[in-house]
Amino acid sequence: MAASACTVYTTTQSLSSISSTPSKPLQQRHHVLLYSSASRRSASKRRPCLVTCSVGDTVVIGLAADSGCGKSTFMRRLTSVFGGAAEPPKGGNPDSNTLISDTTTVICLDDYHSLDRTGRKEKGVTALDPRANDFDLMYEQVKELKEGKAVEKPIYNHVTGLLDPPELINPPKILVIEGLHPMFDQRVRDLLDFSIYLDISNEVKFAWKIQRDMAERGHSLESIKASIEARKPDFEAYIDPQKQYADAVIEVLPTQLIPGDNEGKILRVKLIMKEGVKYFSPVYLFDEGSTVSWIPCGRKLTCSYPGIKFFYGPDSYYGHEVSVLEMDGQFDRLDELIYVESHLSNLSTNFYGEVTQQMLKHADFPGSNNGTGLFQTIVGLKIRDLYEQITATKASAPLQASKA
Ligand SMILES: Nc1ncnc2c1ncn2[C@@H]1O[C@H](COP(=O)(O)OP(=O)(O)OP(=O)(O)O)[C@@H](O)[C@H]1O
Ligand SMILES: O=C(CO)[C@H](O)[C@H](O)COP(=O)(O)O
């Protein structure tokens, strides 16, 4: 990685001298944030790095999905690929949505809600509606972080439904912005080095919501149905269209191995990978560019009913050339995944069996026995590879320039 340490700033140094002048005063754009004016003022300031920071080295990843679609689980798999645990900022707001590890910082875009729960109710808008979100601030802060500058990011408190005073976010090596709208605003989209969309079909979303909200949160079946229905129009208008911009889409559908199944327990999962994306080369099964249908069950892979079926082939997705890897069914024995792994190529692993090792390490995470866990792990490894390629390119750039 390029060892381009930036200036060590002091807290007394004028902020305007170290950050570009915004097009309009930040205070003006904050008028709908509901926390106190003192904390609002501090949110509008960008605090410089207090120790050292790297300039423009932050790789930015976008992860879009509706609520309850597995973003947190995916993030836990991703941060694990880089090693070390991800934790909320130390000594900060206990209801912070941010997760920090040695390499990654994951920020939740719910923190850019410009209307709190009451505000949304009064205005009759959902959190999915762009009018309930501050895209100007999101753009400015993601840009600042990408440029190696620290920001004071607001916090949306899911416990109280209020906007809490902001928290300091230092520029990490990898910034993940996860939530409802990472690809909605073109300015934010253009800052992303890689983007992922978790596309959970309505049937599966419903099954997962029931599992979680009935078992863990005590909601009734009727209230879950009502909340899904209420979100649908805005989901279709503002969230779902973002998948056309994603570099990788993980699509989760009911199985086709059991006709008429609507339990949502056995899943058909597709990994849709865009061709021609810089620093990203799609994974393939057996032979790159061919169309392959594969049932691995037999002597080397234990499969109980209804078995496992893989598919791989080229396709078109929103007018883009893509490669699709699909897995229908679930593993009986996770250690046998090595057999499947050995038939996949371009996995960007550091050693043979790394995918299987990662999956075994997190066998207790939801989706570990099916394509959701497998493809999330693979995308995590591809992101590590992308990060390593970007930083290697940056590190060699001054060398190339000095040779010229
Ligand atoms: N791959 C999976 N297989 C089965 N169930 C899953 C899977 N991923 C997530 N779930 C279910 O969905 C629930 C929500 O998952 P998770 O917390 O990762 O989603 P989220 O998108 O971060 O949710 P939220 O935005 O509401 O915080 C889990 O508790 C689990 O019940
Ligand atoms: O879609 C969501 C993203 O997670 C939430 O519903 C949104 O952030 C509002 O949160 P809450 O329901 O806690 O007020």
CSV table of C-alpha atoms and ligand atoms in Angstrom, one decimal:
chain,number,residue,atom,x,y,z
A,1,MET,CA,0.0,0.0,0.0
A,2,ALA,CA,1.2,3.5,-0.8
A,3,ALA,CA,2.8,4.9,2.3
A,4,SER,CA,1.7,8.4,1.6
A,5,ALA,CA,1.2,9.8,5.1
A,6,CYS,CA,-0.7,13.1,5.2
A,7,THR,CA,0.1,16.2,7.2
A,8,VAL,CA,-0.4,15.8,11.0
A,9,TYR,CA,-3.1,18.4,11.7
A,10,THR,CA,-3.8,20.0,15.0
A,11,THR,CA,-7.2,20.5,16.4
A,12,THR,CA,-6.7,24.3,16.3
A,13,GLN,CA,-5.9,24.3,12.6
A,14,SER,CA,-8.6,26.0,10.5
A,15,LEU,CA,-10.9,23.4,8.9
A,16,SER,CA,-11.4,25.5,5.8
A,17,SER,CA,-7.7,25.3,5.2
A,18,ILE,CA,-7.6,21.6,4.9
A,19,SER,CA,-10.9,20.7,3.2
A,20,SER,CA,-12.4,22.0,-0.1
A,21,THR,CA,-15.0,24.6,0.3
A,22,PRO,CA,-18.5,23.1,0.0
A,23,SER,CA,-20.9,24.5,-2.6
A,24,LYS,CA,-23.3,25.8,0.1
A,25,PRO,CA,-22.8,26.1,3.8
A,26,LEU,CA,-23.2,22.7,5.6
A,27,GLN,CA,-25.4,24.3,8.3
A,28,GLN,CA,-28.0,25.2,5.7
A,29,ARG,CA,-28.2,21.6,4.5
A,30,HIS,CA,-28.5,20.4,8.1
A,31,HIS,CA,-31.7,22.3,8.9
A,32,VAL,CA,-33.9,19.1,9.1
A,33,LEU,CA,-31.6,17.2,11.5
A,34,LEU,CA,-33.3,17.1,14.8
A,35,TYR,CA,-30.5,17.0,17.3
A,36,SER,CA,-29.5,20.1,19.3
A,37,SER,CA,-28.1,23.1,17.6
A,38,ALA,CA,-24.7,22.6,19.4
A,39,SER,CA,-24.4,19.1,18.2
A,40,ARG,CA,-25.7,20.1,14.8
A,41,ARG,CA,-22.9,22.7,14.5
A,42,SER,CA,-20.3,20.0,15.4
A,43,ALA,CA,-21.8,17.7,12.8
A,44,SER,CA,-21.3,20.3,10.2
A,45,LYS,CA,-17.5,20.6,11.0
A,46,ARG,CA,-15.1,18.0,9.6
A,47,ARG,CA,-12.5,17.2,12.2
A,48,PRO,CA,-9.1,16.6,10.7
A,49,CYS,CA,-6.9,13.5,11.4
A,50,LEU,CA,-5.3,13.9,14.8
A,51,VAL,CA,-2.4,11.5,14.2
A,52,THR,CA,-1.7,10.5,10.6
A,53,CYS,CA,-3.9,9.5,7.8
A,54,SER,CA,-3.4,8.4,4.3
A,55,VAL,CA,-4.4,10.6,1.4
A,56,GLY,CA,-6.9,9.2,-1.0
A,57,ASP,CA,-6.1,5.6,-0.2
A,58,THR,CA,-9.6,4.6,1.1
A,59,VAL,CA,-11.3,2.0,-1.1
A,60,VAL,CA,-15.0,2.5,-1.0
A,61,ILE,CA,-17.5,-0.4,-1.3
A,62,GLY,CA,-21.3,0.0,-1.5
A,63,LEU,CA,-23.7,-2.7,-0.2
A,64,ALA,CA,-27.4,-2.2,-1.0
A,65,ALA,CA,-30.3,-4.1,0.3
A,66,ASP,CA,-33.6,-3.7,2.0
A,67,SER,CA,-33.8,-4.0,5.8
A,68,GLY,CA,-33.5,-7.6,7.1
A,69,CYS,CA,-31.9,-9.0,4.0
A,70,GLY,CA,-28.6,-10.1,5.4
A,71,LYS,CA,-26.4,-7.0,5.2
A,72,SER,CA,-25.0,-7.4,8.8
A,73,THR,CA,-24.3,-11.1,8.2
A,74,PHE,CA,-22.5,-10.3,5.0
A,75,MET,CA,-20.5,-7.6,6.7
A,76,ARG,CA,-19.4,-10.0,9.4
A,77,ARG,CA,-18.2,-12.4,6.7
A,78,LEU,CA,-16.4,-9.6,4.8
A,79,THR,CA,-14.6,-8.2,7.8
A,80,SER,CA,-13.5,-11.7,8.8
A,81,VAL,CA,-11.8,-12.2,5.5
A,82,PHE,CA,-9.5,-9.3,6.5
A,83,GLY,CA,-9.0,-10.8,10.0
A,84,GLY,CA,-9.9,-9.3,13.3
A,85,ALA,CA,-13.2,-8.5,14.8
A,86,ALA,CA,-15.4,-5.5,13.9
A,87,GLU,CA,-16.6,-3.4,16.8
A,88,PRO,CA,-18.6,-0.2,17.4
A,89,PRO,CA,-16.4,2.9,18.0
A,90,LYS,CA,-14.8,2.6,21.4
A,91,GLY,CA,-16.3,4.8,24.1
A,92,GLY,CA,-18.9,6.2,21.7
A,93,ASN,CA,-22.7,6.1,21.5
A,94,PRO,CA,-23.8,2.5,22.5
A,95,ASP,CA,-26.4,2.7,19.7
A,96,SER,CA,-23.9,3.6,17.0
A,97,ASN,CA,-24.5,1.7,13.8
A,98,THR,CA,-20.8,1.8,12.8
A,99,LEU,CA,-18.4,-1.2,12.9
A,100,ILE,CA,-14.7,-0.7,12.9
A,101,SER,CA,-12.0,-3.3,12.4
A,102,ASP,CA,-8.3,-3.0,11.6
A,103,THR,CA,-8.9,-2.7,7.9
A,104,THR,CA,-12.5,-1.9,7.4
A,105,THR,CA,-15.0,0.6,8.7
A,106,VAL,CA,-18.7,-0.2,7.9
A,107,ILE,CA,-21.0,2.8,8.1
A,108,CYS,CA,-24.8,2.3,7.9
A,109,LEU,CA,-26.5,4.8,5.6
A,110,ASP,CA,-29.5,4.9,7.9
A,111,ASP,CA,-27.3,7.6,9.6
A,112,TYR,CA,-28.1,9.9,6.8
A,113,HIS,CA,-31.8,9.9,7.5
A,114,SER,CA,-32.7,13.5,7.5
A,115,LEU,CA,-36.1,12.9,9.2
A,116,ASP,CA,-36.4,11.0,12.4
A,117,ARG,CA,-39.2,8.5,13.1
A,118,THR,CA,-41.6,11.1,14.2
A,119,GLY,CA,-40.7,13.4,11.3
A,120,ARG,CA,-41.3,10.6,8.8
A,121,LYS,CA,-44.7,9.9,10.4
A,122,GLU,CA,-45.7,13.5,10.3
A,123,LYS,CA,-44.7,13.9,6.6
A,124,GLY,CA,-46.1,10.5,5.7
A,125,VAL,CA,-42.9,9.2,4.1
A,126,THR,CA,-41.0,6.0,4.7
A,127,ALA,CA,-37.2,5.8,5.4
A,128,LEU,CA,-36.9,4.4,1.8
A,129,ASP,CA,-38.1,7.7,0.4
A,130,PRO,CA,-35.2,9.9,-0.8
A,131,ARG,CA,-37.0,12.9,0.9
A,132,ALA,CA,-36.2,11.3,4.2
A,133,ASN,CA,-32.4,11.1,3.5
A,134,ASP,CA,-29.7,13.7,3.2
A,135,PHE,CA,-27.8,12.7,0.0
A,136,ASP,CA,-25.8,15.9,-0.1
A,137,LEU,CA,-24.2,15.2,3.3
A,138,MET,CA,-23.8,11.5,2.4
A,139,TYR,CA,-21.9,12.5,-0.8
A,140,GLU,CA,-19.7,15.0,1.0
A,141,GLN,CA,-18.8,12.7,3.8
A,142,VAL,CA,-18.0,9.6,1.7
A,143,LYS,CA,-15.9,11.9,-0.6
A,144,GLU,CA,-14.0,13.3,2.4
A,145,LEU,CA,-13.4,9.8,3.7
A,146,LYS,CA,-12.2,8.6,0.3
A,147,GLU,CA,-9.8,11.5,0.2
A,148,GLY,CA,-8.4,10.5,3.6
A,149,LYS,CA,-10.2,13.1,5.8
A,150,ALA,CA,-12.1,12.4,9.0
A,151,VAL,CA,-15.7,13.4,9.3
A,152,GLU,CA,-18.3,13.9,12.0
A,153,LYS,CA,-21.1,11.6,10.8
A,154,PRO,CA,-24.6,11.8,12.2
A,155,ILE,CA,-26.1,8.8,14.0
A,156,TYR,CA,-29.7,7.5,13.5
A,157,ASN,CA,-30.7,5.8,16.7
A,158,HIS,CA,-32.8,2.7,15.9
A,159,VAL,CA,-33.7,2.3,19.5
A,160,THR,CA,-35.2,5.8,20.1
A,161,GLY,CA,-35.9,6.7,16.4
A,162,LEU,CA,-34.1,10.0,16.9
A,163,LEU,CA,-31.0,11.6,15.3
A,164,ASP,CA,-28.2,11.5,17.9
A,165,PRO,CA,-25.2,13.7,18.1
A,166,PRO,CA,-22.5,12.8,15.5
A,167,GLU,CA,-19.6,10.5,15.8
A,168,LEU,CA,-16.0,10.9,14.5
A,169,ILE,CA,-15.2,8.6,11.6
A,170,ASN,CA,-11.5,8.4,10.6
A,171,PRO,CA,-10.6,7.3,7.0
A,172,PRO,CA,-10.1,3.6,7.0
A,173,LYS,CA,-8.3,1.4,4.4
A,174,ILE,CA,-11.7,0.1,3.3
A,175,LEU,CA,-14.9,2.0,3.8
A,176,VAL,CA,-18.1,0.0,3.3
A,177,ILE,CA,-21.3,2.0,3.0
A,178,GLU,CA,-24.2,-0.3,3.6
A,179,GLY,CA,-27.9,0.4,3.6
A,180,LEU,CA,-30.9,1.3,1.6
A,181,HIS,CA,-29.3,3.8,-0.9
A,182,PRO,CA,-25.6,3.4,-1.6
A,183,MET,CA,-26.2,3.5,-5.4
A,184,PHE,CA,-29.2,5.9,-5.5
A,185,ASP,CA,-27.4,9.2,-5.9
A,186,GLN,CA,-25.1,9.3,-8.9
A,187,ARG,CA,-22.5,11.4,-7.0
A,188,VAL,CA,-22.2,8.7,-4.3
A,189,ARG,CA,-22.3,5.9,-6.9
A,190,ASP,CA,-19.4,7.5,-8.7
A,191,LEU,CA,-17.3,7.3,-5.5
A,192,LEU,CA,-17.7,3.5,-5.2
A,193,ASP,CA,-14.8,1.2,-6.2
A,194,PHE,CA,-17.1,-1.8,-6.1
A,195,SER,CA,-20.8,-2.3,-5.5
A,196,ILE,CA,-23.0,-5.1,-4.4
A,197,TYR,CA,-26.8,-5.6,-4.3
A,198,LEU,CA,-28.5,-8.3,-2.1
A,199,ASP,CA,-31.6,-9.1,-4.0
A,200,ILE,CA,-33.9,-11.2,-1.8
A,201,SER,CA,-37.1,-12.3,-3.5
A,202,ASN,CA,-40.3,-11.4,-1.8
A,203,GLU,CA,-41.1,-15.0,-0.8
A,204,VAL,CA,-37.7,-15.4,0.9
A,205,LYS,CA,-37.8,-11.9,2.5
A,206,PHE,CA,-41.1,-12.8,4.0
A,207,ALA,CA,-39.8,-16.1,5.4
A,208,TRP,CA,-36.7,-14.4,6.9
A,209,LYS,CA,-38.8,-11.6,8.4
A,210,ILE,CA,-41.1,-14.0,10.0
A,211,GLN,CA,-38.3,-16.0,11.5
A,212,ARG,CA,-36.6,-12.9,12.9
A,213,ASP,CA,-39.4,-10.6,13.8
A,214,MET,CA,-41.8,-13.2,15.2
A,215,ALA,CA,-39.2,-15.2,17.1
A,216,GLU,CA,-36.8,-12.5,18.2
A,217,ARG,CA,-38.9,-9.3,18.3
A,218,GLY,CA,-42.4,-10.7,19.2
A,219,HIS,CA,-44.2,-9.1,16.2
A,220,SER,CA,-47.4,-10.7,15.0
A,221,LEU,CA,-47.7,-12.4,11.5
A,222,GLU,CA,-50.2,-9.7,10.5
A,223,SER,CA,-48.0,-6.8,11.5
A,224,ILE,CA,-45.1,-8.3,9.6
A,225,LYS,CA,-47.2,-8.7,6.5
A,226,ALA,CA,-48.5,-5.2,6.8
A,227,SER,CA,-45.0,-3.7,7.2
A,228,ILE,CA,-43.7,-5.6,4.1
A,229,GLU,CA,-46.7,-4.4,2.1
A,230,ALA,CA,-46.3,-0.8,3.3
A,231,ARG,CA,-42.7,-0.7,2.2
A,232,LYS,CA,-43.3,-2.3,-1.2
A,233,PRO,CA,-44.1,0.8,-3.4
A,234,ASP,CA,-41.0,2.7,-2.1
A,235,PHE,CA,-38.9,-0.4,-2.3
A,236,GLU,CA,-39.8,-0.9,-5.9
A,237,ALA,CA,-39.4,2.8,-6.7
A,238,TYR,CA,-36.1,3.6,-4.9
A,239,ILE,CA,-34.3,0.5,-3.7
A,240,ASP,CA,-34.7,-2.2,-6.2
A,241,PRO,CA,-33.6,-0.1,-9.3
A,242,GLN,CA,-30.1,0.2,-7.8
A,243,LYS,CA,-29.3,-3.4,-8.7
A,244,GLN,CA,-28.7,-2.3,-12.3
A,245,TYR,CA,-25.6,-0.4,-11.1
A,246,ALA,CA,-24.2,-3.2,-9.0
A,247,ASP,CA,-20.9,-5.0,-10.0
A,248,ALA,CA,-22.1,-8.1,-8.2
A,249,VAL,CA,-25.7,-9.1,-7.3
A,250,ILE,CA,-26.5,-12.0,-4.9
A,251,GLU,CA,-30.1,-13.0,-5.8
A,252,VAL,CA,-31.9,-15.3,-3.4
A,253,LEU,CA,-34.9,-17.2,-4.7
A,254,PRO,CA,-37.0,-20.2,-3.5
A,255,THR,CA,-35.6,-23.6,-4.6
A,256,GLN,CA,-36.6,-25.1,-7.9
A,257,LEU,CA,-35.6,-28.6,-6.5
A,258,ILE,CA,-39.0,-29.0,-4.7
A,259,PRO,CA,-41.9,-28.0,-6.9
A,260,GLY,CA,-44.2,-25.4,-5.3
A,261,ASP,CA,-42.0,-25.0,-2.2
A,262,ASN,CA,-42.7,-21.8,-0.3
A,263,GLU,CA,-41.1,-22.4,3.0
A,264,GLY,CA,-38.0,-20.4,2.1
A,265,LYS,CA,-35.7,-22.8,3.8
A,266,ILE,CA,-34.0,-24.3,0.8
A,267,LEU,CA,-32.7,-21.6,-1.5
A,268,ARG,CA,-31.6,-21.1,-5.0
A,269,VAL,CA,-28.9,-18.4,-5.0
A,270,LYS,CA,-27.4,-16.7,-8.0
A,271,LEU,CA,-24.1,-14.7,-8.0
A,272,ILE,CA,-24.4,-12.3,-10.9
A,273,MET,CA,-21.0,-10.8,-11.8
A,274,LYS,CA,-20.5,-8.0,-14.2
A,275,GLU,CA,-17.9,-8.5,-16.9
A,276,GLY,CA,-15.3,-5.8,-17.6
A,277,VAL,CA,-15.1,-4.3,-14.1
A,278,LYS,CA,-11.7,-3.0,-13.2
A,279,TYR,CA,-9.9,-5.2,-10.7
A,280,PHE,CA,-12.7,-7.7,-10.7
A,281,SER,CA,-12.6,-11.0,-12.6
A,282,PRO,CA,-15.7,-13.2,-12.2
A,283,VAL,CA,-15.5,-16.7,-10.6
A,284,TYR,CA,-16.2,-19.6,-12.9
A,285,LEU,CA,-17.1,-23.3,-12.8
A,286,PHE,CA,-15.0,-25.7,-14.8
A,287,ASP,CA,-14.5,-23.6,-17.9
A,288,GLU,CA,-14.7,-19.8,-18.2
A,289,GLY,CA,-17.5,-18.6,-20.6
A,290,SER,CA,-19.1,-22.1,-21.1
A,291,THR,CA,-22.5,-23.0,-19.9
A,292,VAL,CA,-22.3,-25.7,-17.2
A,293,SER,CA,-24.9,-27.6,-15.2
A,294,TRP,CA,-23.5,-29.7,-12.4
A,295,ILE,CA,-24.9,-32.0,-9.7
A,296,PRO,CA,-21.9,-32.6,-7.4
A,297,CYS,CA,-23.8,-35.1,-5.1
A,298,GLY,CA,-22.5,-38.6,-5.1
A,299,ARG,CA,-19.3,-40.2,-3.8
A,300,LYS,CA,-17.5,-37.0,-2.8
A,301,LEU,CA,-20.4,-34.8,-1.6
A,302,THR,CA,-23.1,-36.0,0.8
A,303,CYS,CA,-26.5,-34.6,-0.2
A,304,SER,CA,-29.8,-35.4,1.4
A,305,TYR,CA,-33.2,-34.6,-0.3
A,306,PRO,CA,-33.5,-32.5,-2.4
A,307,GLY,CA,-29.8,-32.4,-3.3
A,308,ILE,CA,-27.7,-29.7,-4.8
A,309,LYS,CA,-27.5,-28.3,-8.3
A,310,PHE,CA,-24.9,-25.8,-9.6
A,311,PHE,CA,-25.2,-23.8,-12.8
A,312,TYR,CA,-22.7,-21.5,-14.5
A,313,GLY,CA,-22.9,-19.5,-17.7
A,314,PRO,CA,-22.8,-16.1,-19.4
A,315,ASP,CA,-25.9,-13.9,-19.5
A,316,SER,CA,-27.1,-10.3,-19.8
A,317,TYR,CA,-28.3,-8.3,-16.9
A,318,TYR,CA,-29.8,-4.8,-17.4
A,319,GLY,CA,-27.9,-4.7,-20.7
A,320,HIS,CA,-24.6,-5.6,-19.2
A,321,GLU,CA,-22.6,-8.7,-20.0
A,322,VAL,CA,-22.4,-10.9,-16.9
A,323,SER,CA,-21.4,-14.3,-15.7
A,324,VAL,CA,-23.8,-16.1,-13.4
A,325,LEU,CA,-22.9,-18.8,-10.9
A,326,GLU,CA,-25.9,-20.5,-9.3
A,327,MET,CA,-26.4,-22.9,-6.4
A,328,ASP,CA,-29.7,-24.5,-5.6
A,329,GLY,CA,-30.0,-26.6,-2.4
A,330,GLN,CA,-27.9,-26.9,0.7
A,331,PHE,CA,-24.8,-28.7,2.1
A,332,ASP,CA,-25.2,-31.5,4.6
A,333,ARG,CA,-21.5,-31.4,5.6
A,334,LEU,CA,-19.7,-28.1,5.4
A,335,ASP,CA,-16.2,-29.7,5.4
A,336,GLU,CA,-17.1,-31.3,2.1
A,337,LEU,CA,-17.4,-27.9,0.5
A,338,ILE,CA,-13.7,-28.2,-0.4
A,339,TYR,CA,-14.9,-30.6,-3.2
A,340,VAL,CA,-17.0,-27.8,-4.7
A,341,GLU,CA,-14.3,-25.2,-4.0
A,342,SER,CA,-11.8,-27.3,-6.0
A,343,HIS,CA,-14.0,-27.0,-9.1
A,344,LEU,CA,-14.3,-23.2,-8.9
A,345,SER,CA,-11.7,-21.0,-10.4
A,346,ASN,CA,-10.7,-17.3,-10.0
A,347,LEU,CA,-11.7,-17.3,-6.4
A,348,SER,CA,-8.9,-14.9,-5.3
A,349,THR,CA,-8.0,-17.1,-2.3
A,350,ASN,CA,-4.6,-16.9,-0.7
A,351,PHE,CA,-4.4,-20.7,-0.3
A,352,TYR,CA,-6.2,-23.8,-1.4
A,353,GLY,CA,-9.3,-24.3,0.7
A,354,GLU,CA,-9.7,-20.7,2.0
A,355,VAL,CA,-13.4,-20.5,1.0
A,356,THR,CA,-14.1,-23.7,2.9
A,357,GLN,CA,-12.1,-22.5,5.9
A,358,GLN,CA,-14.0,-19.2,6.1
A,359,MET,CA,-17.4,-21.0,5.8
A,360,LEU,CA,-16.4,-23.5,8.6
A,361,LYS,CA,-15.2,-20.6,10.8
A,362,HIS,CA,-18.7,-19.0,10.6
A,363,ALA,CA,-20.8,-22.2,10.4
A,364,ASP,CA,-23.2,-20.6,12.9
A,365,PHE,CA,-24.0,-17.5,10.7
A,366,PRO,CA,-27.3,-17.7,8.8
A,367,GLY,CA,-26.9,-19.1,5.3
A,368,SER,CA,-23.7,-21.0,6.0
A,369,ASN,CA,-25.1,-24.2,4.5
A,370,ASN,CA,-26.3,-22.7,1.2
A,371,GLY,CA,-25.4,-20.4,-1.6
A,372,THR,CA,-26.0,-17.2,0.4
A,373,GLY,CA,-23.0,-17.9,2.7
A,374,LEU,CA,-20.9,-19.3,-0.1
A,375,PHE,CA,-21.4,-16.4,-2.4
A,376,GLN,CA,-21.0,-13.8,0.4
A,377,THR,CA,-17.7,-15.4,1.3
A,378,ILE,CA,-16.6,-15.4,-2.4
A,379,VAL,CA,-17.5,-11.7,-2.8
A,380,GLY,CA,-15.6,-11.0,0.4
A,381,LEU,CA,-12.5,-12.6,-1.1
A,382,LYS,CA,-13.0,-10.7,-4.4
A,383,ILE,CA,-13.2,-7.4,-2.4
A,384,ARG,CA,-9.9,-8.2,-0.7
A,385,ASP,CA,-8.3,-8.9,-4.1
A,386,LEU,CA,-9.7,-5.7,-5.5
A,387,TYR,CA,-8.3,-3.7,-2.5
A,388,GLU,CA,-4.9,-5.3,-2.9
A,389,GLN,CA,-4.8,-4.6,-6.6
A,390,ILE,CA,-5.9,-0.9,-6.1
A,391,THR,CA,-3.3,-0.3,-3.4
A,392,ALA,CA,-0.6,-2.1,-5.4
A,393,THR,CA,-1.4,0.1,-8.4
A,394,LYS,CA,-1.2,3.3,-6.3
A,395,ALA,CA,2.0,2.2,-4.7
A,396,SER,CA,3.7,1.6,-8.1
A,397,ALA,CA,2.3,4.8,-9.7
A,398,PRO,CA,5.1,7.1,-8.2
A,399,LEU,CA,7.7,4.6,-9.3
A,400,GLN,CA,6.3,4.6,-12.8
A,401,ALA,CA,6.3,8.4,-12.9
A,402,SER,CA,9.9,8.6,-11.7
A,403,LYS,CA,11.0,6.1,-14.4
A,404,ALA,CA,9.3,8.1,-17.2
B,1,LIG,N1,-28.4,-16.2,4.4
B,1,LIG,C1,-29.5,-16.2,5.3
B,1,LIG,N2,-30.2,-17.4,5.4
B,1,LIG,C2,-31.3,-17.4,6.2
B,1,LIG,N3,-31.7,-16.4,7.0
B,1,LIG,C3,-31.0,-15.2,6.9
B,1,LIG,C4,-29.8,-15.1,6.0
B,1,LIG,N4,-29.4,-13.9,6.1
B,1,LIG,C5,-30.1,-13.2,7.0
B,1,LIG,N5,-31.1,-14.1,7.4
B,1,LIG,C6,-32.2,-13.7,8.4
B,1,LIG,O1,-32.5,-12.4,8.3
B,1,LIG,C7,-32.3,-11.7,9.5
B,1,LIG,C8,-31.6,-10.4,9.3
B,1,LIG,O2,-30.3,-10.6,8.9
B,1,LIG,P1,-29.3,-9.4,9.0
B,1,LIG,O3,-29.3,-8.8,10.4
B,1,LIG,O4,-27.9,-9.8,8.5
B,1,LIG,O5,-29.9,-8.4,8.0
B,1,LIG,P2,-29.8,-6.8,7.8
B,1,LIG,O6,-30.0,-6.5,6.4
B,1,LIG,O7,-28.5,-6.3,8.4
B,1,LIG,O8,-31.0,-6.3,8.7
B,1,LIG,P3,-31.4,-4.8,9.2
B,1,LIG,O9,-31.2,-3.9,8.1
B,1,LIG,O10,-32.8,-5.0,9.6
B,1,LIG,O11,-30.5,-4.6,10.4
B,1,LIG,C9,-31.4,-12.7,10.3
B,1,LIG,O12,-31.7,-12.6,11.7
B,1,LIG,C10,-31.9,-14.0,9.8
B,1,LIG,O13,-33.0,-14.4,10.4
B,2,LIG,O1,-35.4,0.5,6.4
B,2,LIG,C1,-34.7,0.7,7.4
B,2,LIG,C2,-33.2,0.5,7.2
B,2,LIG,O2,-32.7,-0.4,8.2
B,2,LIG,C3,-35.3,1.1,8.7
B,2,LIG,O3,-36.6,0.8,8.6
B,2,LIG,C4,-35.1,2.7,8.8
B,2,LIG,O4,-33.8,2.9,9.0
B,2,LIG,C5,-35.9,3.2,9.9
B,2,LIG,O5,-35.5,2.6,11.1
B,2,LIG,P1,-36.6,2.4,12.3
B,2,LIG,O6,-37.6,1.5,11.8
B,2,LIG,O7,-35.7,1.9,13.4
B,2,LIG,O8,-37.1,3.8,12.6
